[in-house]
CSV table of C-alpha atoms in Angstrom, one decimal:
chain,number,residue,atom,x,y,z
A,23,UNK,CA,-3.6,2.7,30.1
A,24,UNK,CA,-0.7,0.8,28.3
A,25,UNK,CA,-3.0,-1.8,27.1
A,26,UNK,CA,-5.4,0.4,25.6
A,27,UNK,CA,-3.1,2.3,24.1
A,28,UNK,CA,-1.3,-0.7,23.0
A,29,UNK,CA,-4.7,-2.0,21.5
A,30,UNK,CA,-4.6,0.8,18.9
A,31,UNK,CA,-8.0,2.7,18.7
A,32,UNK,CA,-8.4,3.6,15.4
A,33,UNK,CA,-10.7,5.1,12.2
A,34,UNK,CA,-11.0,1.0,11.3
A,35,UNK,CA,-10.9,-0.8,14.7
A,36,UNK,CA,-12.6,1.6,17.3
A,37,UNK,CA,-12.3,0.9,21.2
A,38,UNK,CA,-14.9,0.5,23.5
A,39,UNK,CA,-13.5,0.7,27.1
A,40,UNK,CA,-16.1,-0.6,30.0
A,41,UNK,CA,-13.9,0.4,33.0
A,42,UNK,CA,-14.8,-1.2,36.3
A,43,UNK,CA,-13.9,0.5,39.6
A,44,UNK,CA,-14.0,-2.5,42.3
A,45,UNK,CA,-15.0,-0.5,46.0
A,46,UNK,CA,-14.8,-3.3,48.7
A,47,UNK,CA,-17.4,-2.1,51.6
A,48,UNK,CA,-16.9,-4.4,54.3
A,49,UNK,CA,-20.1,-5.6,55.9
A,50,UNK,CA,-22.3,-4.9,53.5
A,51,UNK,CA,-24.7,-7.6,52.4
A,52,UNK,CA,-26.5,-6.1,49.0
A,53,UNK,CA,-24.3,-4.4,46.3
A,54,UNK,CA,-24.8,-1.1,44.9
A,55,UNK,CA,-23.8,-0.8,40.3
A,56,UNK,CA,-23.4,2.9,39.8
A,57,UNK,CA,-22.9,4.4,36.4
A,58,UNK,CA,-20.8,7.6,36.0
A,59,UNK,CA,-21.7,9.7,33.1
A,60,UNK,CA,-18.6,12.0,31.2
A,61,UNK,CA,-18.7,14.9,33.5
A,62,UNK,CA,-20.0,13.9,36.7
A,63,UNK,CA,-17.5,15.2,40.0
A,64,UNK,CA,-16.9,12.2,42.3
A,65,UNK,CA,-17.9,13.8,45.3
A,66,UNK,CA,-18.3,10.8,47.1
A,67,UNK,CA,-15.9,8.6,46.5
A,68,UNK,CA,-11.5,8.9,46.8
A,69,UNK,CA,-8.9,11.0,44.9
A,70,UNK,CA,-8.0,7.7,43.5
A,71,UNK,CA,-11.5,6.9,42.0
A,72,UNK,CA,-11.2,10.3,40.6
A,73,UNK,CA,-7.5,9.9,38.8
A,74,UNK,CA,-8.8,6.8,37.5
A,75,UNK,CA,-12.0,8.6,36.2
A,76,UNK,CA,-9.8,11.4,34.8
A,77,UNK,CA,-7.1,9.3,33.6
A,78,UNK,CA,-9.8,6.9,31.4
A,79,UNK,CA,-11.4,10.5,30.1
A,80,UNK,CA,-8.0,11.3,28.8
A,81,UNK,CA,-7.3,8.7,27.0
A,82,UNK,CA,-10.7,9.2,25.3
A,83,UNK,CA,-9.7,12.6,24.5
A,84,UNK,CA,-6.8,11.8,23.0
A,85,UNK,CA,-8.2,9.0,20.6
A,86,UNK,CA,-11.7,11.1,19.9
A,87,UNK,CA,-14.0,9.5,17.2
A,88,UNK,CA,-12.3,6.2,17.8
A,89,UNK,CA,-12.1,5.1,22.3
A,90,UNK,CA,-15.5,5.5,23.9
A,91,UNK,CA,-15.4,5.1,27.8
A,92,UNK,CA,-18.4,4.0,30.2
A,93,UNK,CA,-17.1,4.2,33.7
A,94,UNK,CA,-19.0,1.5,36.7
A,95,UNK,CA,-18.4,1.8,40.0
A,96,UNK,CA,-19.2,-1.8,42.2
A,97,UNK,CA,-20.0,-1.3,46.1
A,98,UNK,CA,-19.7,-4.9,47.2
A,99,UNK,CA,-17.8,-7.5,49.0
A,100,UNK,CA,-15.3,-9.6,47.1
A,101,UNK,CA,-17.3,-12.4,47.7
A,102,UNK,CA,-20.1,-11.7,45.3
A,103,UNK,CA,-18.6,-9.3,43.2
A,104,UNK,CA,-17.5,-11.1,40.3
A,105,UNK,CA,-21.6,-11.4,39.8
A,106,UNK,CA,-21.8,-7.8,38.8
A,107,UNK,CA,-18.4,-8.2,36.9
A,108,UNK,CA,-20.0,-11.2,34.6
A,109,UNK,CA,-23.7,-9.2,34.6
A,110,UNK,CA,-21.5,-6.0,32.8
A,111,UNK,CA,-19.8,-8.1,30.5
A,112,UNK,CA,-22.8,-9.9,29.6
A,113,UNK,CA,-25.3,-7.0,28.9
A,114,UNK,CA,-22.6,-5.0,27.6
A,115,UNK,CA,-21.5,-7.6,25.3
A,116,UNK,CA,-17.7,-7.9,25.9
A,117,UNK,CA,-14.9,-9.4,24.2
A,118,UNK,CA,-12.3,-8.8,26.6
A,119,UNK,CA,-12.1,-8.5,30.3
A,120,UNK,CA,-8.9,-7.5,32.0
A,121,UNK,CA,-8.4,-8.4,36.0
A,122,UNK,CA,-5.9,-7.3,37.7
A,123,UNK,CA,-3.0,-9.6,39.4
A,124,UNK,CA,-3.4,-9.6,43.6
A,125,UNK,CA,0.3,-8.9,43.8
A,126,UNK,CA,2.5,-5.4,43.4
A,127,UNK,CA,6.1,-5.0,43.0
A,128,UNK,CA,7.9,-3.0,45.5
A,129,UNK,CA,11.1,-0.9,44.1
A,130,UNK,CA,13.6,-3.1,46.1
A,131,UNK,CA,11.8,-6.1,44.2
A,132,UNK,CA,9.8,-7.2,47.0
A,133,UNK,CA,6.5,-8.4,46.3
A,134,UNK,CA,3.4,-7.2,48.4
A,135,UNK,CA,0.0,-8.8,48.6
A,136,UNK,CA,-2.6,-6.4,48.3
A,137,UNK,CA,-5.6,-7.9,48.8
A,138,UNK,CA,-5.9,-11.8,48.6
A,139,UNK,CA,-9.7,-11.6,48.0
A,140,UNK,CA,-8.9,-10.4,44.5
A,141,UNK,CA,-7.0,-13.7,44.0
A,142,UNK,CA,-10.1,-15.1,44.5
A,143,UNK,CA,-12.5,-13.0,42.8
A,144,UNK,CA,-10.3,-14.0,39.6
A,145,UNK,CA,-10.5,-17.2,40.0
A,146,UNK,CA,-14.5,-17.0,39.8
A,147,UNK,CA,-14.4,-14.8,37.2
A,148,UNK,CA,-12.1,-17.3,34.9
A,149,UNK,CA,-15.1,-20.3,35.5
A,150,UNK,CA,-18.1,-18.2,34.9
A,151,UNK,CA,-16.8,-15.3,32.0
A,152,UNK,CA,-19.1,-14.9,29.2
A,153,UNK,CA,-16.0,-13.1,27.0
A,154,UNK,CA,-12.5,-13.6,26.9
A,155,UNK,CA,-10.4,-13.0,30.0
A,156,UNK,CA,-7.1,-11.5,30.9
A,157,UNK,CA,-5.2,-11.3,33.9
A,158,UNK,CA,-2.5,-8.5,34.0
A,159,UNK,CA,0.7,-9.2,35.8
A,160,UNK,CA,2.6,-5.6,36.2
A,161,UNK,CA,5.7,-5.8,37.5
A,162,UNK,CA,6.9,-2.1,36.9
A,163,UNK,CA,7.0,-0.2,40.0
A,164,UNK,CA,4.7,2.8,40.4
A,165,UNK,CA,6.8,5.8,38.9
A,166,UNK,CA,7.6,3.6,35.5
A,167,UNK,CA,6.6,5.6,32.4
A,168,UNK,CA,4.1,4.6,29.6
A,169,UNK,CA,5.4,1.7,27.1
A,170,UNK,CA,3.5,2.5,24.4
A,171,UNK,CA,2.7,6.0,24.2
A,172,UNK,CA,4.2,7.5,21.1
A,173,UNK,CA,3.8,10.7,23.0
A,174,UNK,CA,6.5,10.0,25.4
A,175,UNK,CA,9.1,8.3,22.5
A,176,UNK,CA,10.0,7.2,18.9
A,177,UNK,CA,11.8,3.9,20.1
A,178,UNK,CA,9.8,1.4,19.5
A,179,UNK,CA,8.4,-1.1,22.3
A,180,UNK,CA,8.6,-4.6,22.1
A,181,UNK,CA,6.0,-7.4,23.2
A,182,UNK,CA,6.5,-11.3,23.4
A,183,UNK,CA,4.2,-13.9,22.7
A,184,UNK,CA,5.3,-17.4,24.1
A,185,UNK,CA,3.5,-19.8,22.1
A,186,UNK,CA,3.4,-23.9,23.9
A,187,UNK,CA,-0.2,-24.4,21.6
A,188,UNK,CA,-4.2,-24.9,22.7
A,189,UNK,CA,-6.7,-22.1,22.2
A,190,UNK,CA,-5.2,-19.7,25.1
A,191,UNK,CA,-2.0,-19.3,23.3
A,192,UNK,CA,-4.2,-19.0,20.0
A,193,UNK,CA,-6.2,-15.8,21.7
A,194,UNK,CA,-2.8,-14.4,22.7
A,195,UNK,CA,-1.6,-14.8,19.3
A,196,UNK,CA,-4.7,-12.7,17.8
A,197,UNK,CA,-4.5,-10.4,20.4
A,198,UNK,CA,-0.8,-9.7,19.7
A,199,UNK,CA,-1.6,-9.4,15.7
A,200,UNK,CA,-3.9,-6.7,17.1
A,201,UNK,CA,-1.1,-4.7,18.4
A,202,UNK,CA,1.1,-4.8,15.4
A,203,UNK,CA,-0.9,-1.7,14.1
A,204,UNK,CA,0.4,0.1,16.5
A,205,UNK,CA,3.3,2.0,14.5
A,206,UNK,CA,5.7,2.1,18.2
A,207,UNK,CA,5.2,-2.0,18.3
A,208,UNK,CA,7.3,-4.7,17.3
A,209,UNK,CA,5.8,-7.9,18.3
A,210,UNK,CA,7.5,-11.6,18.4
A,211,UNK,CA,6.4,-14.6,18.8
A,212,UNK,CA,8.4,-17.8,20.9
A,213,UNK,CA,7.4,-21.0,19.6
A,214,UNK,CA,8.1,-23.5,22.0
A,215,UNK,CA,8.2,-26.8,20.4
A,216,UNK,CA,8.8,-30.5,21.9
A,217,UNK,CA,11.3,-32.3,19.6
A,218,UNK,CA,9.8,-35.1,18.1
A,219,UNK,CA,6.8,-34.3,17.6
A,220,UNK,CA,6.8,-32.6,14.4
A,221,UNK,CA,3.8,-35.1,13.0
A,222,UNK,CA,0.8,-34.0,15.4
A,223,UNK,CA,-2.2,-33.0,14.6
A,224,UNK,CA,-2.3,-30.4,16.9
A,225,UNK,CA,1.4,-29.0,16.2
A,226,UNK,CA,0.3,-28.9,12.7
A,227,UNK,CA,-3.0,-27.1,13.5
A,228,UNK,CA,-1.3,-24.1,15.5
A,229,UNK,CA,1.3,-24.1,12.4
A,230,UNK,CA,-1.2,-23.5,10.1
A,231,UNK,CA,-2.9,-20.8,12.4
A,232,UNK,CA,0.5,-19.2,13.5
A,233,UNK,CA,1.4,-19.3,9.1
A,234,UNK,CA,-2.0,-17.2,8.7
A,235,UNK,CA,-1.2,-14.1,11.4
A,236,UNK,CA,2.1,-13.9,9.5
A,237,UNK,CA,1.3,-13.2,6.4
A,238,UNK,CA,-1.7,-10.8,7.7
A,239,UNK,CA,1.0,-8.9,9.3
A,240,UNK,CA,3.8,-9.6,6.4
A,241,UNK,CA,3.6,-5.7,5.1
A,242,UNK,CA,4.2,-4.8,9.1
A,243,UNK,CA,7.2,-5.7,9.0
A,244,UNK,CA,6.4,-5.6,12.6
A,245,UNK,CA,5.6,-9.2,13.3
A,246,UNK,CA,8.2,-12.1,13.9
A,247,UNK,CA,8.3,-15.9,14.3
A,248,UNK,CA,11.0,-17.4,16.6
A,249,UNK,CA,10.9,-21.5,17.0
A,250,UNK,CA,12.9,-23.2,20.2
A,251,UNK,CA,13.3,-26.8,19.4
A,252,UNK,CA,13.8,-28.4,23.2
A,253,UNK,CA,13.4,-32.1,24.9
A,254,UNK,CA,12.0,-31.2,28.4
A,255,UNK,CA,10.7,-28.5,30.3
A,256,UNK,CA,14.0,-27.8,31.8
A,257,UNK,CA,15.1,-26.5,28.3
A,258,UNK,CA,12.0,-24.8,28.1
A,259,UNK,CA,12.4,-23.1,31.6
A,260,UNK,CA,16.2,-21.7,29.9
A,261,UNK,CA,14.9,-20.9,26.9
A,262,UNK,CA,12.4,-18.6,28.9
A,263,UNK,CA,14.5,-17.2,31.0
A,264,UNK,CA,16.8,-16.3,28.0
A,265,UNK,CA,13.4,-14.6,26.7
A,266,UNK,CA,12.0,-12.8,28.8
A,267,UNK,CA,13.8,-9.9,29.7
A,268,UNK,CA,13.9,-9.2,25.6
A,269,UNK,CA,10.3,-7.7,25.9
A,270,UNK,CA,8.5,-5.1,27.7
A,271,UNK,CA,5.1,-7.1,27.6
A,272,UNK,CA,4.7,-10.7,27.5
A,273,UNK,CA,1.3,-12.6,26.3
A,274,UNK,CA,0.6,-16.3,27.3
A,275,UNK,CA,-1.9,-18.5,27.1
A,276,UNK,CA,-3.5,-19.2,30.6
A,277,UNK,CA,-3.9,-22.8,29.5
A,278,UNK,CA,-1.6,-24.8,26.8
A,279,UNK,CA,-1.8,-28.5,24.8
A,280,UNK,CA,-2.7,-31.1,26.2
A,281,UNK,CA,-0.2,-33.2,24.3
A,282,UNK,CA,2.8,-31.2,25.2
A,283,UNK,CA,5.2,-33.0,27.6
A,284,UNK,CA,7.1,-29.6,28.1
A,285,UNK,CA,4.7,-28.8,31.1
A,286,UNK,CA,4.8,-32.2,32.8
A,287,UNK,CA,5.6,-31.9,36.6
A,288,UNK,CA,5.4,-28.0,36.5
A,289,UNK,CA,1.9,-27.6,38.2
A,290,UNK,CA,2.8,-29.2,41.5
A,291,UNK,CA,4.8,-26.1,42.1
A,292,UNK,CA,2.2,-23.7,40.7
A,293,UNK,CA,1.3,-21.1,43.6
A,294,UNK,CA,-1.1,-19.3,41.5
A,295,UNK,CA,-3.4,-21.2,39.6
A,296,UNK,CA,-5.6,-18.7,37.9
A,297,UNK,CA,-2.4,-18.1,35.9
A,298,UNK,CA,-1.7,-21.3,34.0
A,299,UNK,CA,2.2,-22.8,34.3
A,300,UNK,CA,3.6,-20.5,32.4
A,301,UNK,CA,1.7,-17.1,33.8
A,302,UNK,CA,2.6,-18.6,37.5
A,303,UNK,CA,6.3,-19.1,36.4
A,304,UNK,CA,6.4,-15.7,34.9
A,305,UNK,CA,4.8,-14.2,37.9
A,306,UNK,CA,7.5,-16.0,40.2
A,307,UNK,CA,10.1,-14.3,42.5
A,308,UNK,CA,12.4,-16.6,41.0
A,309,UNK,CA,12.4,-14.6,37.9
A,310,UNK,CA,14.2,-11.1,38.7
A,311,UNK,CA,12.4,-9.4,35.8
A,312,UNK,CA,10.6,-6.0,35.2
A,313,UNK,CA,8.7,-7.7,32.5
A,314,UNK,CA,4.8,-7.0,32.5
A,315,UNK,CA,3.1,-10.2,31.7
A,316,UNK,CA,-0.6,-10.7,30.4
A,317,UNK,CA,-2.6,-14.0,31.3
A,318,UNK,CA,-5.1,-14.8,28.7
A,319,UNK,CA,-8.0,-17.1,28.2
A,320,UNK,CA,-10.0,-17.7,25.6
A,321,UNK,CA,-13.9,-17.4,25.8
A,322,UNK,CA,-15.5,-20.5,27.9
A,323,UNK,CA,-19.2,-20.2,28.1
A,324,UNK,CA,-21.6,-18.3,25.6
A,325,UNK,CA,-23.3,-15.3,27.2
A,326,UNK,CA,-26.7,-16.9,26.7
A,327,UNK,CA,-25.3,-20.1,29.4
A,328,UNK,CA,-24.1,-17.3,32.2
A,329,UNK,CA,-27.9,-15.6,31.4
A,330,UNK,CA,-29.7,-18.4,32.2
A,331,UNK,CA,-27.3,-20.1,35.1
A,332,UNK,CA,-26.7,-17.2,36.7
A,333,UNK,CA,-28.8,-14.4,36.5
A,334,UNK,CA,-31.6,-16.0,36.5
A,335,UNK,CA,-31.0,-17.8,39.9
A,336,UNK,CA,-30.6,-14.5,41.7
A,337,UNK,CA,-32.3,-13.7,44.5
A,338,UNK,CA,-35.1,-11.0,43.5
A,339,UNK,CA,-34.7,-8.9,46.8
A,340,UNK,CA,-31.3,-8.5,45.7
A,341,UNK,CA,-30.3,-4.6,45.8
A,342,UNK,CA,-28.5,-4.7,42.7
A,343,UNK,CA,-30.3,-1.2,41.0
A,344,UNK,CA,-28.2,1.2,38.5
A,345,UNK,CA,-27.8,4.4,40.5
A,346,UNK,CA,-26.6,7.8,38.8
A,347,UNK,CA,-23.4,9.3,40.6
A,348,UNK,CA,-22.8,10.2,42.9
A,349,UNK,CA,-24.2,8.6,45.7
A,350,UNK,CA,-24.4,10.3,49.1
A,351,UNK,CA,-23.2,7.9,51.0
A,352,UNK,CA,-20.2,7.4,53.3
A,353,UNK,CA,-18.1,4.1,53.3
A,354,UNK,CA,-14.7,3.0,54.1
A,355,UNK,CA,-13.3,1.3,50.8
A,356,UNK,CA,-10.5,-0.6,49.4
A,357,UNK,CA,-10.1,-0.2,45.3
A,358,UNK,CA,-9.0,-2.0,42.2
A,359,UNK,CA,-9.5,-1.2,39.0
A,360,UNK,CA,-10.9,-3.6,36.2
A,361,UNK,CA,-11.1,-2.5,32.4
């Protein structure tokens, strides 16, 4: 809900939500796509299928005329699933697709895995995508309140975008420039650049790109550019720790420049690899943060390419039929959500 509300529905810029209710049924071989409509009861499935129902309708209530909501539930095994999650995306034409992270953070700090299949459901989802992807790493604990609501207070929340260059960080950026109509958000963006290097083609590229969000956001007031000049990646690994706990969201590119030296070394000791150096870094136990980070990658194959590679190829006897809810069917099931 923090990201949707951070993504500002609005009179100019509606919101389309497709939220994606992942059920896990062990042992079953063909996957049921069920469509909820506004005001159907969940009869069938958990309370927490319902909150997240409920809690999706609310936040279309709240922005009427602006946030519209279509609600899929997916009866599958995690092996296939990210099918149905690329099929959605495709037919429904989406921009943006938002996974969640495997791991949850524990009050004490402790980390818990909650399900390592949705590690690798990710990682298929990131190779085959047909729209932009995000992967959202939330570090709050369960009984943290909203960031972004202006319902809950006038302070104003802040979000980081660490910038190395490449078209991940580039997505980030235009996401973030998105945010900055939210009145409650302040938004700033880390620069990270190698020293030396100021004549690259590339550094000058992201310069000029970086130059253009500015001055779209320059009435704002609301948008700011920091640069860290640094030789190594060990400067850059300070530099981020100094950073981090400054925001209450952070934005990275999944994926950086190739001509950066900054990252050199780093991805030996990467442990999760769908999130880019940077993403796996944040997402570390080494950093004690409460930060919330958000993954991004930018759009990889057209929707026309997953169409004909993979939808295509499908077996016909597949049971993959759009049911109305509810379904009268009994299952044990393990949950995630995906907006």
């Amino acid at each position: 809900m923090n990201l949707l509300e951070a993504s500002h529905a609005s009179e100019d810029s509606n919101v389309r939500v497709i939220a994606f209710i992942l059920v896990e049924f062990l042992g079953r071989s063909r996957p049921l796509l069920v469509t909820h409509q506004p005001h159907d009861i969940l009869r069938y499935t958990s309370l927490k299928s319902t909150q997240i129902n409920n809690a999706f309708h609310q936040y279309a209530q709240q922005n009427k005329g602006y946030a519209y909501i279509e609600i899929f539930t997916s009866i599958s095994n995690f092996e296939t699933i990210n099918d149905d999650i690329c099929r959605i995306a495709t037919d429904k034409m989406a921009n943006i697709w938002i996974l969640p992270f495997h791991k949850q953070w524990e009050i004490d700090g402790s980390v818990q895995i909650t399900n390592k299949e949705i590690q690798y459901m990710n990682i298929k989802v990131l190779k085959m995508a047909p729209c932009s992807v995000r992967i959202l790493v939330d570090r709050r604990t369960v009984n943290t309140t909203q960031l972004f609501s202006k319902q809950i207070s006038s302070s104003a929340s802040h979000v980081g975008v660490f910038f190395i260059g490449g078209a991940d960080d580039i997505e980030a950026l235009a996401y973030s420039s998105r945010m900055c109509r939210h009145e409650y958000l302040n938004v700033t963006v880390v620069r990270f650049l190698q020293f030396g290097h100021e004549n690259s083609i590339e550094r000058k590229h992201d310069s000029d790109i970086i130059d253009e969000y500015a001055q779209l956001n320059k009435r704002k007031r609301r948008f700011n550019l920091m640069d860290e000049v640094m030789k190594d990646g060990t400067e850059m690994s300070n530099s981020i720790r100094k950073w981090i706990d400054c925001f209450d969201l952070i934005i990275v590119g999944r994926e950086h420049s190739s001509e950066s030296a900054l990252l050199q070394g780093y991805e030996k000791w990467s442990e999760c690899p769908e999130l880019g150096i940077i993403g796996d870094m944040l997402a570390s136990q080494d950093f004690e943060t409460k930060t919330t980070v958000l993954i991004v990658q930018q759009q990889r194959i057209m929707p026309r390419k997953f169409a004909q590679d993979k939808v295509s190829h499908m077996p016909i006897e597949r049971d993959h039929v759009l049911h109305s809810a509810p379904i009268d069917i009994q299952i044990r099931i393990k949950e995630k959500i995906i907006i």
